Short mmCIF file of C-alpha atoms in Angstrom, two decimals:
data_model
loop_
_atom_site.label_atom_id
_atom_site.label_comp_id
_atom_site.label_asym_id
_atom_site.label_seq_id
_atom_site.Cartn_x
_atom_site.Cartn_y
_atom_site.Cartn_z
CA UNK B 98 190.51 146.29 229.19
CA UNK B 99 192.06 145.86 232.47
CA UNK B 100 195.03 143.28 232.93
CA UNK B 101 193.85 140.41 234.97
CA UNK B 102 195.25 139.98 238.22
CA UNK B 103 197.00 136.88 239.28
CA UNK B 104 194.61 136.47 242.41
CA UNK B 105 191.59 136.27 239.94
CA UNK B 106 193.45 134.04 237.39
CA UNK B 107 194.38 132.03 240.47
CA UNK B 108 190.68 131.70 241.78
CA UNK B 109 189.13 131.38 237.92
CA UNK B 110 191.75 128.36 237.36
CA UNK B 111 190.40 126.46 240.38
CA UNK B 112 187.20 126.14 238.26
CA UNK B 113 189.15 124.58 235.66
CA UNK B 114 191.15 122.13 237.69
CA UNK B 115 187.88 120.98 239.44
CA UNK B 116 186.39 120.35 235.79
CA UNK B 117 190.24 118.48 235.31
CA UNK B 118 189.70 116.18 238.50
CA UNK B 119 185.76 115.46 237.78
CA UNK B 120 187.10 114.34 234.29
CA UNK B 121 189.75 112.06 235.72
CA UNK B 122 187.48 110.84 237.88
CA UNK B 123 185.43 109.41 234.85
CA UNK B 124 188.47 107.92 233.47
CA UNK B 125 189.13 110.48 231.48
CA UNK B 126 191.69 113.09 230.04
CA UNK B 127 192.36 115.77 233.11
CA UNK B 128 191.84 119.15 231.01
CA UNK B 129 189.29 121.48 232.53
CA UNK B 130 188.37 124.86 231.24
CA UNK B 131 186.19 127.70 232.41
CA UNK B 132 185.03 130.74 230.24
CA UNK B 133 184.44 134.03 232.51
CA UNK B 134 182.62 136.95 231.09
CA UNK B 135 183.41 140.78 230.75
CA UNK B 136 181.90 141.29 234.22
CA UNK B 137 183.35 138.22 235.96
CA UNK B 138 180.35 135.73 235.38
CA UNK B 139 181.04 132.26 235.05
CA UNK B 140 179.37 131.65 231.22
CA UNK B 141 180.79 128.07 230.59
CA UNK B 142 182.95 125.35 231.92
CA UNK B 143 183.84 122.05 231.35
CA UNK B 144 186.51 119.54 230.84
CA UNK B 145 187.83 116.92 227.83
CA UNK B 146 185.41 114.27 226.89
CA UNK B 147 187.30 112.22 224.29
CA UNK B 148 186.87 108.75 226.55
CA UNK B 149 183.68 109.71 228.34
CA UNK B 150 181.41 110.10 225.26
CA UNK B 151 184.04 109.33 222.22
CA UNK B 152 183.84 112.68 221.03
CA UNK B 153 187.57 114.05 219.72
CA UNK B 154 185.52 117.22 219.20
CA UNK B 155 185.73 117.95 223.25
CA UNK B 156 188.44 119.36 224.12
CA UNK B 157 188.33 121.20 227.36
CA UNK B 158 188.48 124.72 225.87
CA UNK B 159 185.57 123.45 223.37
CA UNK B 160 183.21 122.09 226.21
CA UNK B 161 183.67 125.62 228.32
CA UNK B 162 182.88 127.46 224.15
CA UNK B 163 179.96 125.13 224.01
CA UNK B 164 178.47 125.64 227.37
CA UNK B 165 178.52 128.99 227.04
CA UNK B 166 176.10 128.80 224.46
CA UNK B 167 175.64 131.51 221.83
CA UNK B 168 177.05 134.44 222.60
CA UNK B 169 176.81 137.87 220.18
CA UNK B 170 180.44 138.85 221.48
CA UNK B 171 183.70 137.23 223.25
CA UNK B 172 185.24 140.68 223.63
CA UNK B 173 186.58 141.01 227.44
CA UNK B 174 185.62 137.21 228.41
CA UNK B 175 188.58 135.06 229.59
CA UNK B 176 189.49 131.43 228.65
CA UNK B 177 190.75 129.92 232.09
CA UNK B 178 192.60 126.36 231.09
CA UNK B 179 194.23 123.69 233.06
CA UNK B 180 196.47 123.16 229.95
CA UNK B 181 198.48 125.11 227.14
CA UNK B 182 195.95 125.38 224.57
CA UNK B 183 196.19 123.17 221.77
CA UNK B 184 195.79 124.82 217.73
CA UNK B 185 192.76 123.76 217.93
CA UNK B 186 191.52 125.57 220.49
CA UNK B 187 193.85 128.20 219.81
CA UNK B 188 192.31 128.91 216.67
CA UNK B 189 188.87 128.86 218.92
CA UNK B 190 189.69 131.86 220.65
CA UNK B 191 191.77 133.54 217.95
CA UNK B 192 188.17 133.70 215.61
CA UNK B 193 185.90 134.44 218.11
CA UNK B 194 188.22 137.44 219.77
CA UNK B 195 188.51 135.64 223.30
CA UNK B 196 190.57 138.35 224.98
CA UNK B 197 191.83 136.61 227.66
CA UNK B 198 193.69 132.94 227.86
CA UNK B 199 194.88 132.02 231.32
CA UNK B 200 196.62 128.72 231.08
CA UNK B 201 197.42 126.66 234.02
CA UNK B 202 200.88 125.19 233.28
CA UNK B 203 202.56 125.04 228.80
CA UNK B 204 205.54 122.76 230.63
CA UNK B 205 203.71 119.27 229.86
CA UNK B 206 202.63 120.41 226.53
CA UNK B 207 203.18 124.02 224.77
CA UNK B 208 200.43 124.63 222.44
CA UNK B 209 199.08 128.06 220.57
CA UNK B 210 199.38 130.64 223.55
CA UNK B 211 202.48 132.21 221.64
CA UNK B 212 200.81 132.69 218.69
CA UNK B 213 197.78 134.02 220.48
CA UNK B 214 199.84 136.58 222.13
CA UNK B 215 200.81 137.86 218.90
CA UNK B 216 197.43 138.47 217.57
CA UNK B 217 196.68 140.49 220.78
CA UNK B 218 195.37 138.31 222.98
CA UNK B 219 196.04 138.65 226.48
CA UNK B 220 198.32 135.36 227.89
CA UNK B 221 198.79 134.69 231.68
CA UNK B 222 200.61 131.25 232.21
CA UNK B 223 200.62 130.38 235.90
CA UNK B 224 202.68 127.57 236.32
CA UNK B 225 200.55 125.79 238.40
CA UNK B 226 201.96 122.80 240.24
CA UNK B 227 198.90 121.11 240.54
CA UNK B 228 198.22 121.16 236.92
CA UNK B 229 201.11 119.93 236.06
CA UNK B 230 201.12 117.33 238.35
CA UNK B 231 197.68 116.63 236.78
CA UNK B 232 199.08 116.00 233.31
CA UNK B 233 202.50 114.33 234.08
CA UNK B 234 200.67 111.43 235.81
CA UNK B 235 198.03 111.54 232.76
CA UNK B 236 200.53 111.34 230.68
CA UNK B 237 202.70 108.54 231.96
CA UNK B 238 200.12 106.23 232.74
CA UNK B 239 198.40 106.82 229.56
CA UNK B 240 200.45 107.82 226.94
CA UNK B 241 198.68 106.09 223.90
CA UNK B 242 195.26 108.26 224.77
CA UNK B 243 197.41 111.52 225.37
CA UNK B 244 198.95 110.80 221.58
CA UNK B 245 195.53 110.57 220.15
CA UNK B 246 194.16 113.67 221.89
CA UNK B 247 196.93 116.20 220.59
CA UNK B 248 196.52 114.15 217.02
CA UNK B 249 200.44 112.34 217.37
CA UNK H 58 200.76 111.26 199.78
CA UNK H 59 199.45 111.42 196.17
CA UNK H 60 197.88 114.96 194.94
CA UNK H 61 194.54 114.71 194.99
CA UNK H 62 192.92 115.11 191.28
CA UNK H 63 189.96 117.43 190.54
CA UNK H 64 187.33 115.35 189.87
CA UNK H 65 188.10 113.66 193.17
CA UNK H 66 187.76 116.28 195.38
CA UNK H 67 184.38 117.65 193.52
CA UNK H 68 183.06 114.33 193.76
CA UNK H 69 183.54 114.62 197.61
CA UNK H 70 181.97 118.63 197.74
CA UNK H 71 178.90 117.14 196.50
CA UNK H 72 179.10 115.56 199.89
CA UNK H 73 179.69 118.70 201.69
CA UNK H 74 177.02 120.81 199.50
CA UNK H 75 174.63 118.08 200.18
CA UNK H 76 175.47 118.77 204.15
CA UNK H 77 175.08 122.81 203.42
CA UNK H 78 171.66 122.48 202.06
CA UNK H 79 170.42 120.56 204.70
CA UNK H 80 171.84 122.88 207.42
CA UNK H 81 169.87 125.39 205.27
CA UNK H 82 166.50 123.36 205.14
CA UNK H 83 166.74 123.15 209.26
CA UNK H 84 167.15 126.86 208.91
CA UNK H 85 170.88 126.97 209.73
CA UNK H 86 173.72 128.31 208.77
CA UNK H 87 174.46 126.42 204.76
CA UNK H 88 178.04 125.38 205.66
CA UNK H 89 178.66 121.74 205.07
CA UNK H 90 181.86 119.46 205.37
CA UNK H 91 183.00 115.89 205.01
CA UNK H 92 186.36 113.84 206.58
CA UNK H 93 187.81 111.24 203.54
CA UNK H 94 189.86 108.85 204.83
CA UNK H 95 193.26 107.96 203.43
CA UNK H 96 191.56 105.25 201.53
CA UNK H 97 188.54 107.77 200.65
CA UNK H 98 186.37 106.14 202.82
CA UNK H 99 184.12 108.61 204.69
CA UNK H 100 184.48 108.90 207.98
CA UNK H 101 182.15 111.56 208.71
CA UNK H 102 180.01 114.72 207.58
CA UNK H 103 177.86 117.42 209.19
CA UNK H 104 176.90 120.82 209.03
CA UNK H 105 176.87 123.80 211.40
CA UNK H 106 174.71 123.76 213.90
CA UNK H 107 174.75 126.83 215.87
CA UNK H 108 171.14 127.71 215.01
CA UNK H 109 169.92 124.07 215.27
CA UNK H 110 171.49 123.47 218.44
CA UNK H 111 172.43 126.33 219.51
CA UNK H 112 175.80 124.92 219.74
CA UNK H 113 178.59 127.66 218.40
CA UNK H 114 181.33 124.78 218.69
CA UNK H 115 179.93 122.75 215.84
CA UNK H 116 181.18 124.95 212.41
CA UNK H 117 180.57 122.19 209.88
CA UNK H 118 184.02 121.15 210.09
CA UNK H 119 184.21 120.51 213.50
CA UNK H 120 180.85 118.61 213.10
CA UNK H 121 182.35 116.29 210.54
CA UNK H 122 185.51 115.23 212.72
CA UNK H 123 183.16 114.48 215.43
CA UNK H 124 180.85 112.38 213.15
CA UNK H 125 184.49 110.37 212.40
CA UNK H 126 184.21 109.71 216.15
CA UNK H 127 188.29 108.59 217.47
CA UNK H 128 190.33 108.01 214.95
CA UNK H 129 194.17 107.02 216.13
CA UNK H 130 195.38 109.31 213.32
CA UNK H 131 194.55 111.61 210.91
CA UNK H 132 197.31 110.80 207.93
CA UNK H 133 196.31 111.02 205.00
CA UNK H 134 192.50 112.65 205.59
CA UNK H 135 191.09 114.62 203.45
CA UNK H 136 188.88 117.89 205.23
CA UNK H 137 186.28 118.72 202.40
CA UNK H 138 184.25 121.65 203.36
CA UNK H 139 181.74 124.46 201.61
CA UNK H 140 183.49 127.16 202.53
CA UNK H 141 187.15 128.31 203.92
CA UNK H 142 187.92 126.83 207.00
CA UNK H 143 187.82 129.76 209.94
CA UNK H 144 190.96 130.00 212.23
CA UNK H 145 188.89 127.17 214.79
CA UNK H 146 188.11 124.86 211.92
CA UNK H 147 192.55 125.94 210.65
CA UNK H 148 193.63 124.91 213.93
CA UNK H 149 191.81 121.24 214.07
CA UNK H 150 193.49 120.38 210.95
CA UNK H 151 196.65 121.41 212.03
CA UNK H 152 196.67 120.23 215.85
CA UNK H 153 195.20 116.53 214.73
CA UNK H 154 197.64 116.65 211.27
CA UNK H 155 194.72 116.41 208.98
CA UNK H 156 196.24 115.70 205.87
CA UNK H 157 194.43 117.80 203.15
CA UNK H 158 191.71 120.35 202.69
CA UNK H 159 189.46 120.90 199.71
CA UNK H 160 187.77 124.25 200.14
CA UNK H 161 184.52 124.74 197.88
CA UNK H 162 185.40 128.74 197.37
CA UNK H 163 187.25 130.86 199.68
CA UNK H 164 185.68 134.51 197.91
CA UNK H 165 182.50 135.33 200.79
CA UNK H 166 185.23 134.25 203.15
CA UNK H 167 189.05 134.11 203.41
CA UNK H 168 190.26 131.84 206.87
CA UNK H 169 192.99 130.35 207.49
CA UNK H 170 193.58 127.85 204.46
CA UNK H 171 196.94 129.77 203.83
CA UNK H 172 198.21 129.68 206.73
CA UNK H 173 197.69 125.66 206.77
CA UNK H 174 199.67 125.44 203.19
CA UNK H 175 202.80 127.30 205.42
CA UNK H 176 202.66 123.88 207.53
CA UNK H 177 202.21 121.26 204.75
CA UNK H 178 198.77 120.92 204.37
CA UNK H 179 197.74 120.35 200.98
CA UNK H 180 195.10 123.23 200.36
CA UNK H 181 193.11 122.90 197.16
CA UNK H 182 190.48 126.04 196.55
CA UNK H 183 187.90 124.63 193.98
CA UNK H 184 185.87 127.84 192.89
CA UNK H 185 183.03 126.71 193.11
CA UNK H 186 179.87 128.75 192.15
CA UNK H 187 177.29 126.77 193.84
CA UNK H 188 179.37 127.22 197.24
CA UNK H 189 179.30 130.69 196.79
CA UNK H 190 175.74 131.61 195.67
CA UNK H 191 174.97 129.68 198.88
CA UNK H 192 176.87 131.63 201.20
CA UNK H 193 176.22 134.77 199.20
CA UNK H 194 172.77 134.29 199.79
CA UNK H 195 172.97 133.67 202.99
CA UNK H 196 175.24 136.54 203.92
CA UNK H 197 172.79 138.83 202.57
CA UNK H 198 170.08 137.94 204.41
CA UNK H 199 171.22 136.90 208.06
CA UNK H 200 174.20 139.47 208.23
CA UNK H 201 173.51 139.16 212.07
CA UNK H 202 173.68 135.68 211.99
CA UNK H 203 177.01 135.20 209.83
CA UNK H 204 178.47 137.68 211.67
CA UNK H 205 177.96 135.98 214.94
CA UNK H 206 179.60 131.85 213.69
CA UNK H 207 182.46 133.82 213.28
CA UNK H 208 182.72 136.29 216.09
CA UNK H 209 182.82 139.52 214.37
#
């Protein structure tokens, strides 16, 4: 497999921080996430839907999965995330043999990409200004929701 | 935290089993699970869905913490499930600090319920032989299928 450029992480993660600002925009937590195939094809994207329908189970990584629909392989598709991935949905693409993660910023929370990186996943953090931005505000003027989303 | 005693956590399985055979009635995939509260209230139960609804995010784990709907905190839960829980299913326990995890049998398939013990999570493995003539079963006859809930 072919190392991903940062010019196609850069345009995938735009994907993801539109899916970030449409959930803020319903009030909700700003995490987006797109999942790209082998061949480049957008398969699934969404965005965290804790507030929006009071589902815990939704985190932005999980919506993208779940999009996606089912899929007989993951091998070659990219996870493109606003946000460090959380164990949760590290553990997502660690059993289904996502072989990509591109996360948008790990300063405003660091979650599994380490740990993915050891188990041979591919791990391209951006440190993308606008994501971070994103989350900062999030989680300043909501700190109590941000606890319950990351389970603190 | 109190250990949890045996007849305790079988008492919950039967929960879980109970969720198996009806994923397996609807033609599914017979993994079941149920989230005990602190107090061991339940909070929530399901089964996988993938085949149902076709919907790969929703192992029977992650259908039962959905079913709990938002929960400020997960101290002191109890994660009762069928069948090992897969590195997705490993990493929602850990990231929202699910408590405990009663696995039915952990023989047709060995996730990450070790790796959880290595972070506190009390892990108890029950053995049990309905479990695994269920997922024995179904192993054998939807290879395909079992091969694809867990991305191999």
């Amino acid at each position: 497999m072919e190392r991903i450029d940062q010019a196609q992480a850069r345009a995938w993660l735009a994907t993801a921080v539109a899916e970030a600002r449409s959930g803020l925009a319903e009030g909700g937590i700003p995490i987006g996430a797109a999942l790209y195939g082998a061949d480049g094809t957008l398969l699934g994207r969404g965005h965290n839907r804790r507030v929006q329908d009071g589902d815990p189970s939704m985190h932005a990584e999980t919506a993208a999965f779940r999009a996606a629909g089912r899929q007989r392989t993951y091998r070659g598709t990219t996870m493109v995330t606003t946000l460090s991935p959380c164990w949760y949905c590290s553990g997502l693409v660690r059993q289904f043999g996502i072989s990509r993660v591109v996360v948008g910023e790990a300063e405003t929370f660091h979650g599994g990409h380490d740990w993915l990186a050891e188990h041979g996943v591919e791990i391209l953090v951006l440190d993308d200004t606008e994501c971070t931005a994103l989350m900062r505000d999030f989680i300043k003027n909501s700190p109590a929701l941000w606890n319950e989303d990351i389970g603190e």
